[in-house]
XYZ file of C-alpha atoms in Angstrom:
611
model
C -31.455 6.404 17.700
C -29.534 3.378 16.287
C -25.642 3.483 15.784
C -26.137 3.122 12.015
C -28.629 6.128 12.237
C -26.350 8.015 14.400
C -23.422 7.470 12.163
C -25.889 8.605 8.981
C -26.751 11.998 10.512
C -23.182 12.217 11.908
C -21.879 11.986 8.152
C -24.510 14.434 6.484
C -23.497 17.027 9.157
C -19.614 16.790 8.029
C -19.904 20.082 6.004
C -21.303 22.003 9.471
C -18.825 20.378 11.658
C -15.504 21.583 9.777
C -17.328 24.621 8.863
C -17.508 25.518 12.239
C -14.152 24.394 13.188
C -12.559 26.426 10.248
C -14.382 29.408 11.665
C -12.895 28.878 15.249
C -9.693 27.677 14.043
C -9.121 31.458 12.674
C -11.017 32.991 15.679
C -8.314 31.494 17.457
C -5.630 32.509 15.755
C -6.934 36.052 15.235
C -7.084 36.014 19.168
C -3.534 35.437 19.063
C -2.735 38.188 16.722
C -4.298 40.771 18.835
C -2.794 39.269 22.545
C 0.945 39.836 20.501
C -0.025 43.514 19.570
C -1.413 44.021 23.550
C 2.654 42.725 24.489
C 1.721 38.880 25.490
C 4.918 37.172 25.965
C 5.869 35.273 23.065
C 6.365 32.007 24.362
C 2.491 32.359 25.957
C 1.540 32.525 22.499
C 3.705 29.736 21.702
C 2.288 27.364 24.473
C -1.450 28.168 23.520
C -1.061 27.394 19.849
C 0.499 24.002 20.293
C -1.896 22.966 23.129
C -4.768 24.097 21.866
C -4.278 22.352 18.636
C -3.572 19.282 20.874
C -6.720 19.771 22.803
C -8.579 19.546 19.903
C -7.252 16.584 18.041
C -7.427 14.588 21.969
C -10.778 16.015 21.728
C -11.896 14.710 18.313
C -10.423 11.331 19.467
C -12.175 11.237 22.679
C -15.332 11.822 21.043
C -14.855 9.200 18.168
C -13.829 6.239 20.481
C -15.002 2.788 19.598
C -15.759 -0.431 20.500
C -16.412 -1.888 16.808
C -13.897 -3.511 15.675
C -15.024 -2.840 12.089
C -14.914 0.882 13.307
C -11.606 0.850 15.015
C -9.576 -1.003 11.692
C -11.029 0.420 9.005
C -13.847 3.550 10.124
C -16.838 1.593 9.305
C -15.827 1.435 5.497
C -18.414 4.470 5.651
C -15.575 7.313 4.778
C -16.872 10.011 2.006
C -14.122 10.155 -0.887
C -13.673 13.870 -0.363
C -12.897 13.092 3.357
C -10.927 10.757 2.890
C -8.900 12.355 0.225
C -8.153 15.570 3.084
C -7.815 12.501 5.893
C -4.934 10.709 2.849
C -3.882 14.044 2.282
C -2.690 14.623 6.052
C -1.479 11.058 6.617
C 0.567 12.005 3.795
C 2.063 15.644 4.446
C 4.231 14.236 6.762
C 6.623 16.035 8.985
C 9.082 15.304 6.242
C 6.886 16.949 3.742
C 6.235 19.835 5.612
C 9.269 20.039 7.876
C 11.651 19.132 5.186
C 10.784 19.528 1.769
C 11.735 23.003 1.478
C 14.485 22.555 3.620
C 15.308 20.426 0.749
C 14.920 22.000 -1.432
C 16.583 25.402 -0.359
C 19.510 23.136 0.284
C 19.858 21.235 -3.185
C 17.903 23.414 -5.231
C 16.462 21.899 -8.958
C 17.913 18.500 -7.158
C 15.029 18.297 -4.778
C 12.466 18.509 -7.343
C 13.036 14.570 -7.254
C 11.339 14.129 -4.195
C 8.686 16.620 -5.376
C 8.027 14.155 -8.626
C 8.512 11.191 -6.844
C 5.619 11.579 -4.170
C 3.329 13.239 -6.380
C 4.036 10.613 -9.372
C 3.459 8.135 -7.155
C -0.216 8.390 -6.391
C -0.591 8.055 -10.182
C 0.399 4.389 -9.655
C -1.859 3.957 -6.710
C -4.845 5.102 -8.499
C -4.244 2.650 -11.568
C -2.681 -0.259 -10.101
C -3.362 -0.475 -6.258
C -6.146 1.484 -4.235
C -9.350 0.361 -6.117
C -8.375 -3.425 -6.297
C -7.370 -3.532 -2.342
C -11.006 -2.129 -2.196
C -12.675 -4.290 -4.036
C -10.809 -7.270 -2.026
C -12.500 -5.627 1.114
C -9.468 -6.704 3.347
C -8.326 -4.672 7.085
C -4.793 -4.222 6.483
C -2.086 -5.183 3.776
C -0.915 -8.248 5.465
C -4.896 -9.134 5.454
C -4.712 -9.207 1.402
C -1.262 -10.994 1.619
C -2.963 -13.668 3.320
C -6.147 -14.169 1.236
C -3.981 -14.299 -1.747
C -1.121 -16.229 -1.181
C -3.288 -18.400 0.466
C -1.549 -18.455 4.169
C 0.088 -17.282 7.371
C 3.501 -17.499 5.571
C 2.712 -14.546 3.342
C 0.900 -13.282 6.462
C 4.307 -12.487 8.221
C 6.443 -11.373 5.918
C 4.175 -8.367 5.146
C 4.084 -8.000 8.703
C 7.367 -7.549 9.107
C 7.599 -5.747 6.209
C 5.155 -3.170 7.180
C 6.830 -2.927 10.581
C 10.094 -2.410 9.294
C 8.887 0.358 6.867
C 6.421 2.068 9.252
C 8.500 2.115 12.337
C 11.376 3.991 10.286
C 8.567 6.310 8.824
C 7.388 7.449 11.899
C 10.805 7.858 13.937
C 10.728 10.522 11.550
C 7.594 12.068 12.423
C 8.431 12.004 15.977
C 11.847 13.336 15.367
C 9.873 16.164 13.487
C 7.446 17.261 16.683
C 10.147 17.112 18.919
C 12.098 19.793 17.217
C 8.979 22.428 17.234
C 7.897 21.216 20.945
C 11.549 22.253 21.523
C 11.387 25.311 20.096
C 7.724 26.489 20.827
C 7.575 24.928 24.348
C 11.405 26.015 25.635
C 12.134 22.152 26.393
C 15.086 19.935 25.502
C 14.281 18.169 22.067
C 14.441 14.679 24.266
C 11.539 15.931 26.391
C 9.697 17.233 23.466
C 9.479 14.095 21.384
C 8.000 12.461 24.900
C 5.221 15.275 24.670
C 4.529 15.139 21.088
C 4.127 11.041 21.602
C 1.024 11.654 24.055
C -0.259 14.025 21.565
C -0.157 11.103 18.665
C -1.799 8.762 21.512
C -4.468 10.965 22.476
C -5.633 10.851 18.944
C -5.403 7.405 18.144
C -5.557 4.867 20.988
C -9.253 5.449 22.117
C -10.948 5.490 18.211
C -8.664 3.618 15.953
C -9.167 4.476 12.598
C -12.327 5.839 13.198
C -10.473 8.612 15.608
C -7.743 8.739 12.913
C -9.426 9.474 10.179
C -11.847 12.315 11.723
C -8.726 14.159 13.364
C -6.512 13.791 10.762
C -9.147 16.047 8.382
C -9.377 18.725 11.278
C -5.326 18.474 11.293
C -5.284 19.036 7.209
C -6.853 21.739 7.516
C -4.413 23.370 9.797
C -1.090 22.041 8.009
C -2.625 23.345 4.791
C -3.198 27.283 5.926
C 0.101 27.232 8.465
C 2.205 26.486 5.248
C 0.795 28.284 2.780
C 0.087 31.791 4.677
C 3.453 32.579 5.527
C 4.573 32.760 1.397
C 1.308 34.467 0.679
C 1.848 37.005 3.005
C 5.658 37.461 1.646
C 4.173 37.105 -1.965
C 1.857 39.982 -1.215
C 4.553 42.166 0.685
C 6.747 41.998 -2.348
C 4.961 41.651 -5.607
C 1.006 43.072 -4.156
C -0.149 38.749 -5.237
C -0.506 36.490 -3.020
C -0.253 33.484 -4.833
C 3.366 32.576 -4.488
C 2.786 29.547 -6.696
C 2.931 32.105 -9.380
C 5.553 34.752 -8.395
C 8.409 32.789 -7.588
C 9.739 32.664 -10.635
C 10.963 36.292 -10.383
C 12.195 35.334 -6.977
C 14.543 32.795 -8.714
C 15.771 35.582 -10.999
C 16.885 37.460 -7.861
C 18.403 35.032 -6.528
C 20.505 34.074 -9.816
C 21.443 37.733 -9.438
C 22.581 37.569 -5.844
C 24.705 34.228 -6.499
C 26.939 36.179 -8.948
C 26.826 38.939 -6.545
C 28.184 36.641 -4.022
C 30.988 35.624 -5.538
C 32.125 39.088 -7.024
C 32.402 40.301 -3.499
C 34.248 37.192 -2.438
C 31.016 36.044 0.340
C 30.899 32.428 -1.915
C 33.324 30.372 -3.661
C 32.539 28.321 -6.919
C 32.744 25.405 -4.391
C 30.429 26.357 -1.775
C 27.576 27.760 -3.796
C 25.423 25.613 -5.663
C 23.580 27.708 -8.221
C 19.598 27.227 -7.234
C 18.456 26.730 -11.007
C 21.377 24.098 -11.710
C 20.542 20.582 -12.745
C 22.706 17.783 -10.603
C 24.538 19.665 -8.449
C 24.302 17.566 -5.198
C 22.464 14.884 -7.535
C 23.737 13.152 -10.514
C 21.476 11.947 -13.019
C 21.480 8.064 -11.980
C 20.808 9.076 -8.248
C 18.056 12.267 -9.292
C 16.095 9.607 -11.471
C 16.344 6.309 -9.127
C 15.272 8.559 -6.556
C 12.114 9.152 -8.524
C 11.345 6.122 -9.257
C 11.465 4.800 -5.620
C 9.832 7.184 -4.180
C 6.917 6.692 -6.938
C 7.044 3.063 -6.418
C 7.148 3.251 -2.246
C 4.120 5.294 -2.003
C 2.256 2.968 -4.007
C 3.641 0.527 -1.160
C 3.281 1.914 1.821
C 0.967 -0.003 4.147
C -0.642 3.246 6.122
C -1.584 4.859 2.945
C -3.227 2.103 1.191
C -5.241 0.854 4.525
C -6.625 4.529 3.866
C -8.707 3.284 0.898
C -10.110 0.034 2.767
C -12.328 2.942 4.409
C -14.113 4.403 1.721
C -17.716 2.861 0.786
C -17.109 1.441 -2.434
C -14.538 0.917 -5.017
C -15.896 3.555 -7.043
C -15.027 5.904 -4.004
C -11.765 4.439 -3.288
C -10.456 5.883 -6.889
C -12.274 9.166 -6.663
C -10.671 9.183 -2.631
C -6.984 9.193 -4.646
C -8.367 12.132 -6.953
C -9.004 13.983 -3.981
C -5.665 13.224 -2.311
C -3.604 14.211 -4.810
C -5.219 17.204 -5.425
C -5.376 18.125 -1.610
C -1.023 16.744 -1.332
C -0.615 19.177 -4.687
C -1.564 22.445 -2.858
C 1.660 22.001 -0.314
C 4.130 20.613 -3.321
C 3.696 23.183 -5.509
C 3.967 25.760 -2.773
C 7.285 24.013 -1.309
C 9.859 25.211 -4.206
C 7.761 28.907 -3.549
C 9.229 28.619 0.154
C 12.406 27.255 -0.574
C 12.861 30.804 -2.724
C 11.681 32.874 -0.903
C 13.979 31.702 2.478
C 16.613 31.906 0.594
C 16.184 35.031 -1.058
C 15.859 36.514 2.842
C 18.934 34.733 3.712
C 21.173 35.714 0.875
C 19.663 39.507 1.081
C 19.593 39.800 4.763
C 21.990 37.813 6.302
C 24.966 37.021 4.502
C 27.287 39.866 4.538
C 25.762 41.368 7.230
C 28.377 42.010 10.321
C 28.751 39.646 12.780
C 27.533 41.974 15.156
C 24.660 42.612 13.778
C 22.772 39.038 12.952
C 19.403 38.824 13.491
C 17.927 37.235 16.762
C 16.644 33.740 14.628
C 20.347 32.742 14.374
C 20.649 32.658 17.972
C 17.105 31.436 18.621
C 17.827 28.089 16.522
C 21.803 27.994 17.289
C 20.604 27.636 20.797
C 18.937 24.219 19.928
C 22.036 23.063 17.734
C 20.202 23.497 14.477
C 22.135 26.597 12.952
C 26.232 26.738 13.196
C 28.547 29.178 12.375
C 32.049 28.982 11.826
C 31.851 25.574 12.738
C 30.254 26.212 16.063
C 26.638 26.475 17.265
C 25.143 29.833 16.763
C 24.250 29.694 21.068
C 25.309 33.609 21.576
C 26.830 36.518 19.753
C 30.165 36.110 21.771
C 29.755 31.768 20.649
C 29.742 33.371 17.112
C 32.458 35.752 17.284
C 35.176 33.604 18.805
C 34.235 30.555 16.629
C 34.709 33.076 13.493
C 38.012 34.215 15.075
C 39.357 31.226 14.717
C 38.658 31.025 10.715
C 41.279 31.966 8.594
C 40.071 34.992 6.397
C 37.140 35.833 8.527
C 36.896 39.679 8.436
C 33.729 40.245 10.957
C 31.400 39.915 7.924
C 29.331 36.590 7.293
C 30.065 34.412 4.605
C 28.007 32.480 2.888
C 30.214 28.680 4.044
C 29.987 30.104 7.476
C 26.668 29.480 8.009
C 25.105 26.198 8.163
C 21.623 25.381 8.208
C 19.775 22.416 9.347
C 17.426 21.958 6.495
C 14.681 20.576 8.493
C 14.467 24.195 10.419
C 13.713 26.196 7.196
C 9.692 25.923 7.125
C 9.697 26.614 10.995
C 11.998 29.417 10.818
C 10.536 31.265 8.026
C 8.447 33.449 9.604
C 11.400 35.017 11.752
C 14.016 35.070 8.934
C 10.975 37.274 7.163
C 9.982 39.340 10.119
C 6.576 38.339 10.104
C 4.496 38.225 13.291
C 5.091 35.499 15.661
C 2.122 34.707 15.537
C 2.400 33.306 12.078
C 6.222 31.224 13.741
C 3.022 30.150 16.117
C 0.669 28.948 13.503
C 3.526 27.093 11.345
C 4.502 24.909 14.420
C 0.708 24.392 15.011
C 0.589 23.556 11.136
C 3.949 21.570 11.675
C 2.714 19.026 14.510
C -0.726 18.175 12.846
C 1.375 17.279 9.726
C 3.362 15.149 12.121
C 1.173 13.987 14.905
C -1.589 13.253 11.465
C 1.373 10.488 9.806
C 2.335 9.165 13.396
C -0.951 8.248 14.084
C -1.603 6.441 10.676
C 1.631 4.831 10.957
C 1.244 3.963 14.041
C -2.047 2.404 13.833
C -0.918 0.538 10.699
C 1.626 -1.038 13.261
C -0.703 -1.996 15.855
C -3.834 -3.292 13.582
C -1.282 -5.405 12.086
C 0.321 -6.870 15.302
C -3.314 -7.230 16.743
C -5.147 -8.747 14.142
C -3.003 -10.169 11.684
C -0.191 -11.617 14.496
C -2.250 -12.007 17.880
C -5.734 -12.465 16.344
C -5.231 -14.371 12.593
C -2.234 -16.293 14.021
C -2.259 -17.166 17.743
C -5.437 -16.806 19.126
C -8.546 -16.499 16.564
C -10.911 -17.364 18.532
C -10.128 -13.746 20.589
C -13.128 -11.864 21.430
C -13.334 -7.969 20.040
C -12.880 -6.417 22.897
C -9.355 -8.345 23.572
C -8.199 -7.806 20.562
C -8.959 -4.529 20.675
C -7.208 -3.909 24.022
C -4.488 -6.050 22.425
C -3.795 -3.234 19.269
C -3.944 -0.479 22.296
C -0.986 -1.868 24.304
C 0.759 -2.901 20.732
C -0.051 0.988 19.407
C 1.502 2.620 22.822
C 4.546 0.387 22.727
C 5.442 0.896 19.404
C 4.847 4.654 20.017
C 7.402 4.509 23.202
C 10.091 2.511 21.180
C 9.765 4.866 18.305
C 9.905 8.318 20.502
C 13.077 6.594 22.566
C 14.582 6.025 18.821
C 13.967 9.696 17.841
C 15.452 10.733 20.526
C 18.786 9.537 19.662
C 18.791 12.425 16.605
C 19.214 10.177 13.829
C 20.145 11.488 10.216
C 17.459 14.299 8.812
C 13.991 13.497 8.472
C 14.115 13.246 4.747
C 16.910 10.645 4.638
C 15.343 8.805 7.377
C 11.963 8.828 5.152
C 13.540 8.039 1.579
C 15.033 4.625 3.572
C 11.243 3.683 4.658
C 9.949 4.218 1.058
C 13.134 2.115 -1.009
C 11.768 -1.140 2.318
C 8.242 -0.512 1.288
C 8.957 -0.282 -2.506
C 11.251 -3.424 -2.544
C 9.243 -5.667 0.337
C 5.229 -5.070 -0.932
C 4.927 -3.633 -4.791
C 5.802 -7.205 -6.563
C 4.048 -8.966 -4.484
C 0.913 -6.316 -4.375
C 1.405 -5.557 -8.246
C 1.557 -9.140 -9.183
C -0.734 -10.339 -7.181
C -3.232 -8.322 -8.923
C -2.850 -8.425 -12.484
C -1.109 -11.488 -12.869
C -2.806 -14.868 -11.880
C -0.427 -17.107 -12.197
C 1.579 -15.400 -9.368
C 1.770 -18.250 -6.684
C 2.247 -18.284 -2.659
C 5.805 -19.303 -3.190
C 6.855 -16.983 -5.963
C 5.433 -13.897 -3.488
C 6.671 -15.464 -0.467
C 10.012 -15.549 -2.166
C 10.023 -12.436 -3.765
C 9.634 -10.214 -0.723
C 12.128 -11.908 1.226
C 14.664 -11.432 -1.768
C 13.480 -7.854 -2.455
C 13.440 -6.639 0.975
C 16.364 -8.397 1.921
C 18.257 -6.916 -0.315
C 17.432 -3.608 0.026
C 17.772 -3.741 3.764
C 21.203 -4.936 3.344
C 22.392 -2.348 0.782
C 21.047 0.406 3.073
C 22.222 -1.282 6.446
C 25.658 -1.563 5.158
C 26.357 1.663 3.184
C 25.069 3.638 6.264
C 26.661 1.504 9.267
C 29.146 -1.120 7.530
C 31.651 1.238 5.254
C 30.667 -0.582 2.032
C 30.824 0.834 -0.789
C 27.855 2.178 -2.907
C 26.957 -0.073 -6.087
C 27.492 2.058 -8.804
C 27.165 5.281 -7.032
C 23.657 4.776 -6.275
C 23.315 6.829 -2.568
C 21.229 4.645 0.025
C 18.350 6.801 -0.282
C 17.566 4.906 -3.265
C 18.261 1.773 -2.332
C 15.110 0.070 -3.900
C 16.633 0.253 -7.016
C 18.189 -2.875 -6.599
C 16.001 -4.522 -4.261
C 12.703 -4.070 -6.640
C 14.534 -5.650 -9.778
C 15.397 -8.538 -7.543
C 11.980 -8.981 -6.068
C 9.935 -8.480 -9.116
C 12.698 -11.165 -10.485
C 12.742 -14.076 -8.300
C 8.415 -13.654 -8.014
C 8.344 -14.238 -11.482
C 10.372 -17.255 -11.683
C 9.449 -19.004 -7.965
C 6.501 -18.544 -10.052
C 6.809 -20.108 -12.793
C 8.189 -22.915 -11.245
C 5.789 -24.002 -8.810
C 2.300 -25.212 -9.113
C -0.328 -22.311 -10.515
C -2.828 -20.891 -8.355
C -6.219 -22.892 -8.144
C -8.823 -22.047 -10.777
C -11.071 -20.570 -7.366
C -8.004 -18.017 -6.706
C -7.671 -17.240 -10.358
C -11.164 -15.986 -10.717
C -11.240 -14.573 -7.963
C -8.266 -12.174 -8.836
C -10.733 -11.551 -12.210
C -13.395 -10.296 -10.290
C -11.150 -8.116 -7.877
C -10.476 -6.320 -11.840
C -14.237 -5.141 -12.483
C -15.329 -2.177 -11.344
C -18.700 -3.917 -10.660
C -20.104 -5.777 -7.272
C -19.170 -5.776 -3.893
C -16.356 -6.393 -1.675
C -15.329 -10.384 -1.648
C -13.936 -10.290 1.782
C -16.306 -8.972 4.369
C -15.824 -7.776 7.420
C -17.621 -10.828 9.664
C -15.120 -13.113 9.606
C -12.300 -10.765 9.798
């Protein structure tokens, strides 16, 4: 059987392979279930989840290795929308996403909604203005469009470093993200753990490229997708007999505006340390709430390993139904993160503060352990850590207050199932659901990294007359040493994953939407006008967030680095438009071709040959 034949039957079977693979995936974890109720030792259960789900993402990789280079940067350009959408989907629900949106949003309350409407507006943008174009130009990677455009290695570059810049801060987060749940599920240091959750990103995506990718980050959807929506069913069910949290935690917010005021008639809260869950900029003012929108729409239509997604799909008409599919797949965990976000803190308020110090439950302790839960100022490491840290607090009568205990947002999601009291074999399955949404963005990030280095820097630039298989082995050494750099980085604990996210989004945003968005739709946009503008754009936003984090400066107008794009994006879009205008047009060739990458019609006009 020929390869294309093989790859044919291999694609009409798709339904029968994840079919099965659902069906063992809850085999599995109803195996589980039954080895806790026969007295298993919890951290058994722990070390099976995460390394079987490892096992099979290595496996998926192993299987799907290539030596194509069409294969390995772009699967073949033979990806079905609906795959791709779950594939998008995955690369998407980041660690951030599903480590620390609700985290978020327990923690600001009606303020992290922005992130919520950022991401999800976003894709709107990427259907209308982005994903099918890039398609129809038929490029490999971002930088690879750059080029053909702007008509050089100039343009070339910049994106490069643009996409570097963006992508290596993106997925310091999603390393950051598996080394916390290694920590926790494995009983290793966090240090060690981002180290083992870096050779389970590897294992997916060094052998198969995007090929590998793409097939394992579908199997890893599907086990993000059930981890985080389970454990709020099964709460949703326990207290209201529906499962469908999406649609009961509205009376859950009604509690929980009962237990504020309850809070601070028995003197557990001040008016200072409790922000009301339902109140509009409380940790947000408007300025920040909406620019934070608005970059976060604008990065994800910028983001280099998303929009590489849609060079995969087999036509442009695919490439916009692929975004359909992605945003509904991305919907099903947004609209069920405010559910958990309620829920965890309806537990926490009802359960643990005001209970005796004494008497807190075993969670506190579990997490304190690993530095990600304080009280009284002090890690929660030990009931006698706990008591003499309270001690020491003026006031502190032996009960729990509510600005004694501090939470590390990112911990919510993982600790759910414990603050409930639900099995742990449900903690089990959110890690497991936990690393595929972080090993799934790692390895697209990742991969966006190395394609670029290895065929836009070694192979376009310095040596194009490099045979495939160099150039392959080329964006394996580039993928594993940007993967060791980034895990050493996470390492270091830099700010939350969120934070650390929002910065990648405001470089993307500022450094690639003019010159993508223009490049498009207006044809008078010129090499020097683009070159321009995303040196200007990115440069400033790098320096606003550089220097408000690390250099004491003050923030312009209040506006907190997280949305640093705001200024950035003007400034690009700006300086574009006028470089523009004030330098030669593009040649008539150019400026039909940018008319034909606008109908829907015909085939790609780069092809993959002389790539």
């Amino acid at each position: 059987m020929s390869l294309p034949q093989r790859d044919d039957a291999f694609l009409a079977s798709l339904g029968r392979i994840y079919g099965t693979y659902v069906g063992g995936f809850i085999a599995f974890v109803a195996a589980l279930a039954i080895l806790e109720q026969m007295g298993v030792p919890e951290q058994i259960i722990g070390y099976l989840f995460v390394f079987f789900t490892l096992a099979v993402y290595a496996g998926i990789g192993i299987v799907t290795r290539t030596v194509q280079v069409s294969e390995y940067y772009v699967a073949g350009r033979r990806v079905p929308a609906v795959y791709n959408g779950m594939a998008t989907a995955a690369d998407w629900l980041s660690g951030a996403s599903f480590v620390g949106m609700a985290g978020t949003l327990y923690a600001l309350g009606y303020d992290g909604l922005a992130y919520v409407i950022g991401w999800t507006g976003g894709y709107v943008l990427v259907a209308v203005l982005v994903a099918p174009y890039l398609r129809k130009f038929g490029a490999y990677t971002v930088p690879d469009f750059l080029a053909a455009r702007f008509g050089g290695n100039l343009a070339r570059l910049v994106g490069v470093l643009v996409l570097f810049a963006c992508s290596f801060t993106y997925v310091v987060a999603q390393i950051y993200a598996t080394g916390i749940i290694a920590s926790r599920f494995l009983g290793i240091s966090f240090e060690v753990a981002v180290y083992v959750g870096l050779a389970g990103i590897l294992l997916c995506s060094m052998l198969g490229g995007m090929r590998a990718v793409t097939w394992t980050q579908v199997a890893q959807y599907i086990v993000l997708i059930v981890a985080y929506m389970l454990p709020v069913a099964i709460l949703s069910a326990q207290k209201f007999g529906f499962p469908l949290a999406q649609f009961t935690y509205g009376a859950v917010l009604q509690e929980i505006a009962v237990l504020e005021q309850d809070l601070l008639t028995r003197g557990l809260a001040t008016a200072e340390t409790l922000k009301p869950h339902l109140a509009p900029f409380t940790s947000l003012d408007p300025l920040n709430f909406f620019a934070l929108i608005a970059c976060l729409m604008i990065g994800t239509a910028s983001l280099p390993h998303i929009l590489m997604r849609y060079f995969t799909t087999l036509s442009v008409r695919d490439a916009r139904r692929s975004v359909g599919w992605s945003l509904l797949f991305i919907l099903l965990l947004y609209v069920t993160a405010p559910a958990y976000a309620a829920f965890a803190k309806l537990e926490i308020y009802q359960n643990v503060i005001g209970a005796g110090l004494e008497a807190l439950p075993q969670w506190i302790y579990t997490y304190g352990k690993l530095g990600l839960v304080d009280i009284c100022g002090a890690h929660a490491a030990s009931p006698d850590a706990v008591q003499a840290a309270c001690a020491a607090v003026p006031g502190n009568d032996g009960v729990l207050r509510l600005p004694d205990l501090a939470i590390d947002r990112d911990v919510i999601v993982i600790a759910m199932p414990e603050i409930a009291g639900l099995p742990y074999v449900i903690a089990g399955l959110v890690a497991a659901g936990g690393l595929a949404a972080s090993l799934s963005t790692a390895d697209g990030l990742l991969l966006a990294i190395a394609n670029a280095m290895s065929h836009d820097v070694y192979y376009r630039m310095l040596d194009t007359r490099a045979p495939a298989s160099r150039r392959l082995v080329m964006a394996r050494v580039l993928l594993v040493g940007a993967a060791v750099l980034a895990a050493y980085v996470a390492s270091t604990r830099p700010a939350d994953i969120l934070s650390v996210v929002a910065w990648a989004f405001s470089l993307a945003a500022a450094g690639n939407f003019p010159a993508i968005v223009l490049g498009i739709w207006w044809k008078r946009c010129t090499s020097a006008g683009a070159i321009a503008g995303m040196i200007a754009g990115f440069g400033v936003t790098l320096f606003y967030l550089a220097m408000t984090r690390y250099g004491g400066m003050t923030e312009w107008f209040g506006v907190k680095n997280i949305s640093a794009a705001l200024f950035g994006l003007p400034v690009g879009f700006a300086v574009t438009i006028l470089v523009s205008l004030l330098t030669p047009a593009p040649s008539r060739e150019m400026q039909a071709l940018i008319d034909d990458i606008r109908k829907p019609s015909g085939g790609p006009l780069m092809h993959d040959g002389p790539l």
